Amino acid sequence: MNIAHVERIAGELKLRPIQVGATAKLFADGATVPFIARYRKEATGEMDEVQIQTVRDRLEQLQALDDRRSSIVKSLEERNLMTDVLRAKIAKADSMTVLEDLFAPFRPKRRTRATIAKEKGLEPLADFIEANVQTHGVDVDGEAAKFVDTAKEVPDVESALSGARDIIAERISDAAEVRAALRKLFSEHGTVTSKVMFGKEQDAEAQKFRDYFDWSEPMKSIPSHRMLAIRRGEKEGHLILRIQPPEADAIRLIENLTVSGNTAASQQMRLAAADSFKRLLSSSMETEARMESKKKADTDAVKVFADNLRELLLAAPLGQKRVLGIDPGFRTGCKVVVLDAQGKLLHNDVIYLLGEGNSLIHAKNLILGLAMNYKIEAIAIGNGTASRETEMFINKIGLPKHIPVLMVNESGASIYSASEVAREEFPNHDVTVRGAVSIARRLMDPLAELVKLDPKAIGVGQYQHDVDQNQLKGSLDDVVISAV
């Protein structure tokens, strides 16, 4: 157990270290969240499931942070790049973002304009400019003239200065304090814009994203569902997504952090600062902003999905009642099953609600006959295609008033019907019958029926396939374990 982690989490969550420490030990011993919440209250000080899950998640995050910290230290030491100051900064880094910013200047780089300039021997000129930002009367052009060398492809003074600025621009883009300040600017003043892809204005598939053909909204306030929708439109090739703060504000921010005074050297620094944002930082910080906005949208959406699943699993069961289940359909008909009070299949049939009057008369007589012969106590209708039409038909055929007609969420029923579990239970029936059985059983006991499915198959949200699948699985698994 890492005592520093325990104390940090206790401070963040306003818990006592002894509570967090006891919880961490229980997790280390293999205990689950529901077990700890229900049977180890005396150890955790009555912490609820949400607090226990948060402790677990933070323990995992802090361990991942330490693992990355060790990896960075090892990389720097192996290349003899570690200094006492850098080691202290790495030790104090309290997030992955800060760690990666500290490591950025030392990360192996591909061949860039800055590395090419260094190969031409222009790094001392860049050092000279940075060292003389506040020095008046320094002849920057004269210093640059010393580096003119046609053999090195530096034909004139401006070429030398341009190369030096490339080096300075890359240094600025690697500076942790610059990246941290820009990150805040993107977060607080960045704008999400969405435009239709050129040539897709009339594309039929693109029309479902028409609302976002010309859309803009502050990054800090965009709802998760809208961000996920725009990202889906981009992924499908219909939209162009950008996240940017006002360019002038970004450049001014960089200048305030890297340039002071009004000298010949500071003029070169200002040119380098503007170039650093436009050419390097704008795209890299936008990538970070996209990742951060996606992470936030995923977290918000996953919470909604988890709440939806919890509501389905913990829906009040009808109990041991004789149920007639209907899986609605137009062309292939409505599949009808009768279950006894224990959920055993007693009868199955098909009715057709499209066609001539004889079909409807047959359907009416069949349902009424089944209701009477099997003493049906409730009717469950799946909420898929043709569900409303089926419900209206059933409500008009004159069933006894004591038989309720209820709509049931059928998400995942088709997946269950094709599963090995369903095939083993109903080897002599096809998938349509198994699906109708699942719908009827969901009314009788939602929890017992839904736990047979992968939680993601239940269909708990519109964008569940767009969010981080590992995060979604972990959250939904927690809900299932808790409910069971």
Coordinates of C-alpha atoms in Angstrom, one line a residue:
M1 CA 0.0 0.0 0.0
N2 CA 1.3 3.4 -1.0
I3 CA 0.8 5.7 2.0
A4 CA 1.3 8.9 -0.1
H5 CA -1.5 7.7 -2.4
V6 CA -3.8 7.0 0.6
E7 CA -3.2 10.4 2.1
R8 CA -3.7 12.2 -1.2
I9 CA -7.0 10.4 -2.0
A10 CA -8.2 11.1 1.6
G11 CA -7.6 14.8 1.1
E12 CA -9.2 14.9 -2.3
L13 CA -12.4 13.0 -1.2
K14 CA -12.5 14.5 2.3
L15 CA -12.2 11.1 4.0
R16 CA -10.0 9.9 6.8
P17 CA -6.7 8.2 5.7
I18 CA -7.7 5.2 7.8
Q19 CA -10.9 4.8 5.7
V20 CA -9.0 5.0 2.4
G21 CA -6.2 2.7 3.7
A22 CA -8.6 0.0 4.8
T23 CA -10.4 0.2 1.4
A24 CA -7.1 0.0 -0.5
K25 CA -6.2 -3.1 1.5
L26 CA -9.5 -4.8 0.8
F27 CA -9.1 -4.2 -2.9
A28 CA -5.5 -5.6 -2.7
D29 CA -7.1 -8.7 -1.2
G30 CA -9.5 -9.1 -4.1
A31 CA -12.7 -7.7 -2.6
T32 CA -15.3 -6.2 -4.9
V33 CA -17.1 -2.8 -4.5
P34 CA -20.5 -4.3 -3.4
F35 CA -18.8 -6.7 -0.9
I36 CA -16.9 -3.9 0.7
A37 CA -20.0 -1.6 0.8
R38 CA -22.2 -4.3 2.3
Y39 CA -20.0 -6.4 4.5
R40 CA -17.0 -4.2 5.5
K41 CA -18.8 -1.0 6.7
E42 CA -16.9 -1.1 10.0
A43 CA -13.6 -1.1 8.1
T44 CA -14.5 1.7 5.7
G45 CA -16.3 3.9 8.1
E46 CA -19.7 3.5 6.4
M47 CA -18.4 4.6 2.9
D48 CA -21.0 4.1 0.2
E49 CA -20.5 2.4 -3.2
V50 CA -19.8 5.7 -5.1
Q51 CA -17.1 6.6 -2.6
I52 CA -15.6 3.2 -2.7
Q53 CA -15.6 3.1 -6.5
T54 CA -13.9 6.6 -6.6
V55 CA -11.2 5.4 -4.2
R56 CA -10.6 2.3 -6.4
D57 CA -10.4 4.5 -9.6
R58 CA -8.0 7.0 -8.0
L59 CA -5.8 4.2 -6.7
E60 CA -5.5 2.9 -10.2
Q61 CA -4.9 6.3 -11.7
L62 CA -2.2 7.2 -9.2
Q63 CA -0.5 3.8 -9.7
A64 CA -0.5 4.5 -13.5
L65 CA 1.0 7.9 -12.8
D66 CA 3.8 6.4 -10.8
D67 CA 4.5 3.8 -13.4
R68 CA 4.8 6.5 -16.1
R69 CA 7.0 8.6 -13.8
S70 CA 9.4 5.6 -13.3
S71 CA 9.5 5.0 -17.1
I72 CA 10.4 8.7 -17.8
V73 CA 13.1 8.7 -15.1
K74 CA 14.6 5.6 -16.5
S75 CA 14.6 7.0 -20.1
L76 CA 16.3 10.2 -19.0
E77 CA 18.9 8.4 -16.9
E78 CA 19.8 6.0 -19.6
R79 CA 20.5 9.0 -21.9
N80 CA 22.3 11.0 -19.3
L81 CA 19.8 13.8 -19.4
M82 CA 18.7 13.8 -15.8
T83 CA 19.4 16.8 -13.6
D84 CA 18.6 17.4 -9.9
V85 CA 16.2 20.1 -10.8
L86 CA 14.4 18.0 -13.4
R87 CA 14.2 15.0 -11.0
A88 CA 12.6 17.3 -8.4
K89 CA 10.0 18.5 -10.9
I90 CA 9.2 15.0 -12.1
A91 CA 8.8 13.9 -8.5
K92 CA 6.3 16.7 -7.8
A93 CA 4.3 16.2 -11.0
D94 CA 0.7 15.4 -9.9
S95 CA -0.8 14.5 -13.3
M96 CA 0.0 12.7 -16.5
T97 CA -0.3 16.0 -18.3
V98 CA 2.4 17.7 -16.2
L99 CA 4.6 14.6 -16.5
E100 CA 4.4 14.6 -20.3
D101 CA 5.0 18.3 -20.5
L102 CA 8.2 17.9 -18.5
F103 CA 9.3 15.0 -20.7
A104 CA 8.4 16.8 -24.0
P105 CA 11.8 18.6 -24.5
F106 CA 13.6 15.3 -24.1
R107 CA 11.4 13.0 -26.1
P108 CA 13.1 11.6 -29.2
K109 CA 12.1 13.8 -32.2
R110 CA 11.7 13.2 -35.9
R111 CA 13.6 15.5 -38.2
T112 CA 12.1 18.9 -37.9
R113 CA 12.9 22.4 -39.1
A114 CA 14.6 23.0 -35.8
T115 CA 16.8 19.9 -36.1
I116 CA 17.8 20.9 -39.6
A117 CA 18.7 24.4 -38.3
K118 CA 20.8 22.8 -35.6
E119 CA 22.6 20.7 -38.2
K120 CA 23.5 23.9 -40.0
G121 CA 25.1 25.2 -36.8
L122 CA 22.5 27.8 -35.9
E123 CA 21.8 26.9 -32.3
P124 CA 24.4 29.4 -30.9
L125 CA 22.5 32.1 -32.8
A126 CA 19.3 31.0 -31.2
D127 CA 21.0 31.1 -27.8
F128 CA 22.3 34.6 -28.5
I129 CA 18.8 35.9 -29.4
E130 CA 17.3 34.4 -26.2
A131 CA 20.0 35.8 -24.0
N132 CA 19.8 39.3 -25.3
V133 CA 16.0 39.9 -25.4
Q134 CA 16.2 42.8 -23.0
T135 CA 19.6 44.1 -24.2
H136 CA 19.4 47.3 -26.2
G137 CA 21.9 48.1 -28.9
V138 CA 22.8 44.5 -29.7
D139 CA 23.5 44.0 -33.4
V140 CA 21.4 40.8 -34.1
D141 CA 21.9 41.1 -37.8
G142 CA 25.7 41.4 -37.3
E143 CA 25.7 38.3 -35.1
A144 CA 23.6 36.4 -37.7
A145 CA 26.1 37.4 -40.4
K146 CA 28.7 35.2 -38.7
F147 CA 26.6 32.1 -39.5
V148 CA 26.2 32.8 -43.2
D149 CA 27.7 29.8 -45.0
T150 CA 26.6 28.7 -48.4
A151 CA 28.2 25.3 -47.9
K152 CA 25.7 24.8 -45.0
E153 CA 22.8 26.2 -47.1
V154 CA 22.7 29.4 -45.1
P155 CA 23.1 31.9 -47.9
D156 CA 22.3 35.2 -46.1
V157 CA 21.4 36.8 -42.8
E158 CA 17.7 36.3 -43.1
S159 CA 18.2 32.5 -43.6
A160 CA 20.4 32.4 -40.5
L161 CA 17.7 34.3 -38.5
S162 CA 15.0 32.1 -39.9
G163 CA 16.8 29.0 -38.8
A164 CA 17.4 30.4 -35.3
R165 CA 13.7 31.3 -35.0
D166 CA 12.8 27.7 -35.9
I167 CA 15.0 26.5 -33.0
I168 CA 13.4 29.0 -30.6
A169 CA 9.9 28.2 -31.8
E170 CA 10.4 24.5 -31.0
R171 CA 11.8 25.3 -27.6
I172 CA 8.7 27.4 -26.9
S173 CA 6.4 24.6 -28.0
D174 CA 8.2 22.2 -25.6
A175 CA 8.1 24.6 -22.6
A176 CA 5.9 23.2 -19.9
E177 CA 4.7 26.6 -18.6
V178 CA 3.6 27.6 -22.2
R179 CA 1.7 24.4 -22.8
A180 CA 0.0 24.7 -19.4
A181 CA -1.1 28.2 -20.0
L182 CA -2.3 27.4 -23.5
R183 CA -4.1 24.3 -22.2
K184 CA -6.1 26.6 -19.9
L185 CA -6.8 29.1 -22.7
F186 CA -8.2 26.3 -24.9
S187 CA -10.3 25.0 -22.0
E188 CA -11.7 28.4 -21.0
H189 CA -11.9 30.2 -24.3
G190 CA -11.7 27.5 -27.0
T191 CA -14.5 27.3 -29.5
V192 CA -15.8 24.0 -31.0
T193 CA -16.7 24.5 -34.7
S194 CA -18.2 22.1 -37.0
K195 CA -18.5 22.5 -40.8
V196 CA -19.9 20.2 -43.4
M197 CA -17.2 18.4 -45.5
F198 CA -16.9 20.0 -49.0
G199 CA -19.2 18.2 -51.4
K200 CA -21.3 16.5 -48.7
E201 CA -24.0 19.2 -48.4
Q202 CA -26.6 17.2 -50.3
D203 CA -25.3 13.7 -49.3
A204 CA -28.2 11.7 -48.0
E205 CA -26.1 10.1 -45.2
A206 CA -24.9 13.5 -44.1
Q207 CA -28.3 14.9 -43.6
K208 CA -28.6 13.3 -40.1
F209 CA -25.8 15.7 -39.1
R210 CA -27.4 18.8 -40.8
D211 CA -27.7 20.7 -37.5
Y212 CA -23.9 20.7 -37.4
F213 CA -23.1 21.8 -41.0
D214 CA -22.3 25.3 -39.6
W215 CA -22.1 25.1 -35.8
S216 CA -19.9 26.7 -33.1
E217 CA -20.1 26.6 -29.3
P218 CA -17.7 27.2 -26.4
M219 CA -15.7 24.1 -25.5
K220 CA -16.4 24.6 -21.8
S221 CA -20.1 24.4 -22.2
I222 CA -20.8 21.9 -25.1
P223 CA -23.0 19.0 -23.9
S224 CA -21.5 15.5 -24.1
H225 CA -24.2 14.2 -26.5
R226 CA -23.4 17.1 -28.9
M227 CA -19.7 16.5 -28.8
L228 CA -20.2 12.8 -29.4
A229 CA -22.6 13.5 -32.3
I230 CA -20.2 15.9 -34.0
R231 CA -17.3 13.4 -33.5
R232 CA -19.5 10.7 -35.1
G233 CA -20.2 12.9 -38.1
E234 CA -16.5 13.6 -38.4
K235 CA -15.7 9.9 -38.2
E236 CA -18.2 9.1 -40.9
G237 CA -16.6 11.7 -43.2
H238 CA -19.4 14.3 -43.2
L239 CA -18.1 17.0 -40.8
I240 CA -14.9 18.8 -40.1
L241 CA -14.3 19.4 -36.3
R242 CA -12.0 22.1 -35.0
I243 CA -11.3 23.4 -31.5
Q244 CA -9.4 26.7 -31.3
P245 CA -9.1 29.7 -29.0
P246 CA -8.8 33.2 -30.6
E247 CA -5.4 33.1 -32.4
A248 CA -4.4 36.6 -31.3
D249 CA -5.0 35.8 -27.6
A250 CA -2.9 32.6 -27.9
I251 CA 0.0 34.4 -29.5
R252 CA -0.2 37.3 -26.9
L253 CA -0.2 34.7 -24.1
I254 CA 3.0 33.1 -25.5
E255 CA 4.7 36.4 -25.9
N256 CA 3.9 37.4 -22.3
L257 CA 5.6 34.2 -21.1
T258 CA 8.6 34.3 -23.4
V259 CA 9.3 37.8 -24.6
S260 CA 10.0 41.1 -22.7
G261 CA 11.3 44.5 -23.8
N262 CA 11.5 46.1 -27.2
T263 CA 14.8 45.2 -28.8
A264 CA 16.1 43.7 -32.0
A265 CA 16.3 40.3 -30.2
S266 CA 12.8 40.6 -28.8
Q267 CA 11.5 41.3 -32.3
Q268 CA 13.0 37.9 -33.4
M269 CA 11.5 36.3 -30.3
R270 CA 8.0 37.6 -31.2
L271 CA 8.3 36.2 -34.7
A272 CA 9.3 32.9 -33.2
A273 CA 6.4 33.0 -30.7
A274 CA 3.8 33.6 -33.4
D275 CA 5.4 30.8 -35.6
S276 CA 5.5 28.5 -32.6
F277 CA 1.7 28.7 -32.1
K278 CA 0.7 28.7 -35.7
R279 CA 3.0 25.9 -36.9
L280 CA 3.5 23.8 -33.8
L281 CA 1.4 24.5 -30.7
S282 CA -2.0 25.2 -32.5
S283 CA -2.2 21.6 -33.8
S284 CA -0.7 19.8 -30.8
M285 CA -2.8 21.7 -28.3
E286 CA -5.9 21.2 -30.4
T287 CA -5.2 17.4 -30.3
E288 CA -5.0 17.6 -26.6
A289 CA -8.2 19.7 -26.4
R290 CA -10.0 17.1 -28.6
M291 CA -8.8 14.3 -26.4
E292 CA -9.9 16.2 -23.2
S293 CA -13.3 17.0 -24.6
K294 CA -13.7 13.4 -25.7
K295 CA -12.7 12.2 -22.3
K296 CA -15.2 14.6 -20.6
A297 CA -18.0 13.6 -23.0
D298 CA -17.2 9.9 -22.5
T299 CA -17.3 10.3 -18.7
D300 CA -20.6 12.2 -18.8
A301 CA -22.2 9.8 -21.3
V302 CA -21.0 6.7 -19.4
K303 CA -22.6 8.0 -16.2
V304 CA -25.9 8.4 -18.0
F305 CA -25.6 4.9 -19.6
A306 CA -24.8 3.4 -16.1
D307 CA -27.8 5.2 -14.6
N308 CA -30.0 3.9 -17.4
L309 CA -28.8 0.4 -16.9
R310 CA -29.3 0.6 -13.2
E311 CA -32.9 1.7 -13.7
L312 CA -33.6 -1.2 -16.0
L313 CA -32.0 -3.8 -13.8
L314 CA -33.7 -2.5 -10.6
A315 CA -37.1 -2.0 -12.2
A316 CA -39.9 -3.4 -10.0
P317 CA -40.6 -7.1 -11.0
L318 CA -44.1 -8.2 -11.8
G319 CA -43.3 -11.4 -9.8
Q320 CA -44.5 -14.9 -10.4
K321 CA -47.4 -14.3 -12.7
R322 CA -48.6 -16.0 -15.9
V323 CA -47.5 -13.8 -18.7
L324 CA -48.3 -13.6 -22.4
G325 CA -45.3 -12.1 -24.3
I326 CA -45.4 -10.4 -27.7
D327 CA -42.4 -9.6 -29.9
P328 CA -44.0 -7.1 -32.4
G329 CA -43.4 -7.2 -36.1
F330 CA -45.0 -6.2 -39.4
R331 CA -43.9 -8.3 -42.3
T332 CA -42.9 -11.4 -40.3
G333 CA -45.8 -11.1 -37.8
C334 CA -45.9 -10.8 -34.0
K335 CA -44.4 -13.7 -32.1
V336 CA -46.6 -14.7 -29.2
V337 CA -45.5 -16.8 -26.2
V338 CA -47.2 -17.9 -23.0
L339 CA -45.2 -18.5 -19.8
D340 CA -46.3 -20.0 -16.5
A341 CA -45.6 -18.2 -13.2
Q342 CA -42.1 -19.7 -13.1
G343 CA -41.2 -18.5 -16.6
K344 CA -41.6 -21.8 -18.3
L345 CA -42.7 -21.7 -22.0
L346 CA -46.1 -23.3 -22.4
H347 CA -47.2 -22.1 -25.9
N348 CA -46.0 -20.1 -28.9
D349 CA -47.7 -18.7 -32.0
V350 CA -47.7 -15.9 -34.5
I351 CA -50.3 -13.3 -35.3
Y352 CA -50.3 -10.8 -38.3
L353 CA -51.6 -7.3 -37.8
L354 CA -51.2 -6.4 -41.5
G355 CA -53.5 -7.8 -44.2
E356 CA -57.2 -8.5 -44.6
G357 CA -59.8 -8.6 -41.9
N358 CA -59.5 -12.3 -41.4
S359 CA -56.0 -11.9 -40.1
L360 CA -57.1 -9.5 -37.5
I361 CA -60.0 -11.6 -36.5
H362 CA -57.8 -14.6 -36.1
A363 CA -55.3 -12.6 -34.1
K364 CA -58.0 -11.3 -31.8
N365 CA -59.5 -14.8 -31.2
L366 CA -56.0 -16.3 -30.6
I367 CA -55.0 -13.7 -28.0
L368 CA -58.4 -13.9 -26.2
G369 CA -58.3 -17.7 -26.3
L370 CA -54.8 -17.9 -24.8
A371 CA -55.7 -15.3 -22.1
M372 CA -58.7 -17.4 -21.0
N373 CA -57.2 -20.9 -21.4
Y374 CA -53.9 -20.1 -19.6
K375 CA -55.4 -17.6 -17.1
I376 CA -53.0 -14.9 -18.2
E377 CA -52.3 -12.2 -15.6
A378 CA -50.4 -9.7 -17.7
I379 CA -49.3 -9.1 -21.3
A380 CA -45.7 -7.9 -22.1
I381 CA -45.1 -6.1 -25.5
G382 CA -41.6 -5.4 -26.7
N383 CA -40.9 -1.8 -27.5
G384 CA -39.4 -2.3 -30.9
T385 CA -40.8 -2.0 -34.4
A386 CA -44.6 -2.1 -34.6
S387 CA -44.9 -1.9 -30.8
R388 CA -47.4 1.0 -30.7
E389 CA -49.6 -0.6 -33.3
T390 CA -49.5 -3.9 -31.4
E391 CA -50.4 -2.2 -28.2
M392 CA -53.3 -0.4 -29.8
F393 CA -54.6 -3.6 -31.2
I394 CA -54.3 -5.5 -28.0
N395 CA -56.1 -2.8 -26.1
K396 CA -59.1 -2.9 -28.5
I397 CA -59.8 -6.6 -28.5
G398 CA -61.8 -6.7 -25.3
L399 CA -59.4 -8.3 -22.8
P400 CA -60.6 -8.5 -19.1
K401 CA -59.7 -5.3 -17.4
H402 CA -57.7 -7.1 -14.7
I403 CA -55.1 -8.0 -17.3
P404 CA -52.6 -5.1 -17.7
V405 CA -50.9 -4.5 -21.0
L406 CA -47.3 -3.3 -20.4
M407 CA -44.5 -2.1 -22.7
V408 CA -41.1 -3.7 -22.1
N409 CA -37.6 -2.6 -23.2
E410 CA -36.5 -5.3 -25.7
S411 CA -33.0 -4.0 -26.3
G412 CA -30.6 -7.0 -26.5
A413 CA -33.5 -9.6 -26.7
S414 CA -32.3 -10.5 -30.2
I415 CA -28.8 -11.0 -29.0
Y416 CA -30.0 -13.2 -26.1
S417 CA -32.1 -15.3 -28.5
A418 CA -29.0 -16.2 -30.6
S419 CA -26.9 -16.9 -27.5
E420 CA -25.7 -20.3 -26.4
V421 CA -27.7 -20.0 -23.1
A422 CA -30.9 -19.5 -25.1
R423 CA -30.1 -22.4 -27.5
E424 CA -29.5 -24.7 -24.6
E425 CA -32.8 -23.8 -22.9
F426 CA -34.9 -23.8 -26.1
P427 CA -33.1 -26.2 -28.6
N428 CA -36.3 -26.9 -30.5
H429 CA -37.4 -23.2 -31.0
D430 CA -36.0 -20.6 -33.3
V431 CA -34.6 -17.2 -32.3
T432 CA -38.0 -15.4 -32.7
V433 CA -39.6 -17.5 -30.0
R434 CA -36.6 -17.2 -27.7
G435 CA -36.7 -13.4 -28.1
A436 CA -40.4 -13.3 -27.2
V437 CA -39.7 -15.4 -24.1
S438 CA -37.0 -12.9 -23.0
I439 CA -39.4 -10.0 -23.4
A440 CA -42.0 -11.8 -21.2
R441 CA -39.5 -12.7 -18.6
R442 CA -38.2 -9.1 -18.4
L443 CA -41.6 -8.2 -17.1
M444 CA -41.6 -10.9 -14.6
D445 CA -38.1 -10.3 -13.3
P446 CA -35.9 -7.8 -15.2
L447 CA -32.8 -8.4 -13.2
A448 CA -32.8 -12.2 -13.6
E449 CA -33.3 -11.8 -17.3
L450 CA -31.0 -8.9 -18.1
V451 CA -27.9 -10.3 -16.3
K452 CA -27.8 -13.0 -19.0
L453 CA -26.6 -10.3 -21.4
D454 CA -23.4 -8.4 -21.9
P455 CA -24.4 -5.0 -20.4
K456 CA -23.4 -3.2 -23.6
A457 CA -26.0 -5.3 -25.5
I458 CA -28.9 -3.9 -23.5
G459 CA -28.8 -0.6 -25.4
V460 CA -28.4 2.0 -22.6
G461 CA -27.7 5.1 -24.8
Q462 CA -27.6 6.5 -28.2
Y463 CA -23.8 7.0 -28.4
Q464 CA -22.7 4.0 -26.4
H465 CA -20.6 2.8 -29.3
D466 CA -18.8 6.1 -29.6
V467 CA -17.4 6.3 -26.0
D468 CA -14.3 4.6 -24.6
Q469 CA -15.4 0.9 -24.6
N470 CA -13.1 -0.1 -21.7
Q471 CA -14.5 2.7 -19.6
L472 CA -18.1 1.8 -20.6
K473 CA -17.6 -1.9 -19.8
G474 CA -16.0 -1.1 -16.4
S475 CA -18.9 1.2 -15.4
L476 CA -21.6 -1.1 -16.6
D477 CA -20.0 -4.1 -15.0
D478 CA -19.9 -2.2 -11.7
V479 CA -23.7 -1.5 -12.1
V480 CA -24.5 -5.2 -12.7
I481 CA -22.3 -6.4 -9.8
S482 CA -24.0 -3.9 -7.5
A483 CA -27.5 -4.7 -8.7
V484 CA -27.0 -8.5 -8.4

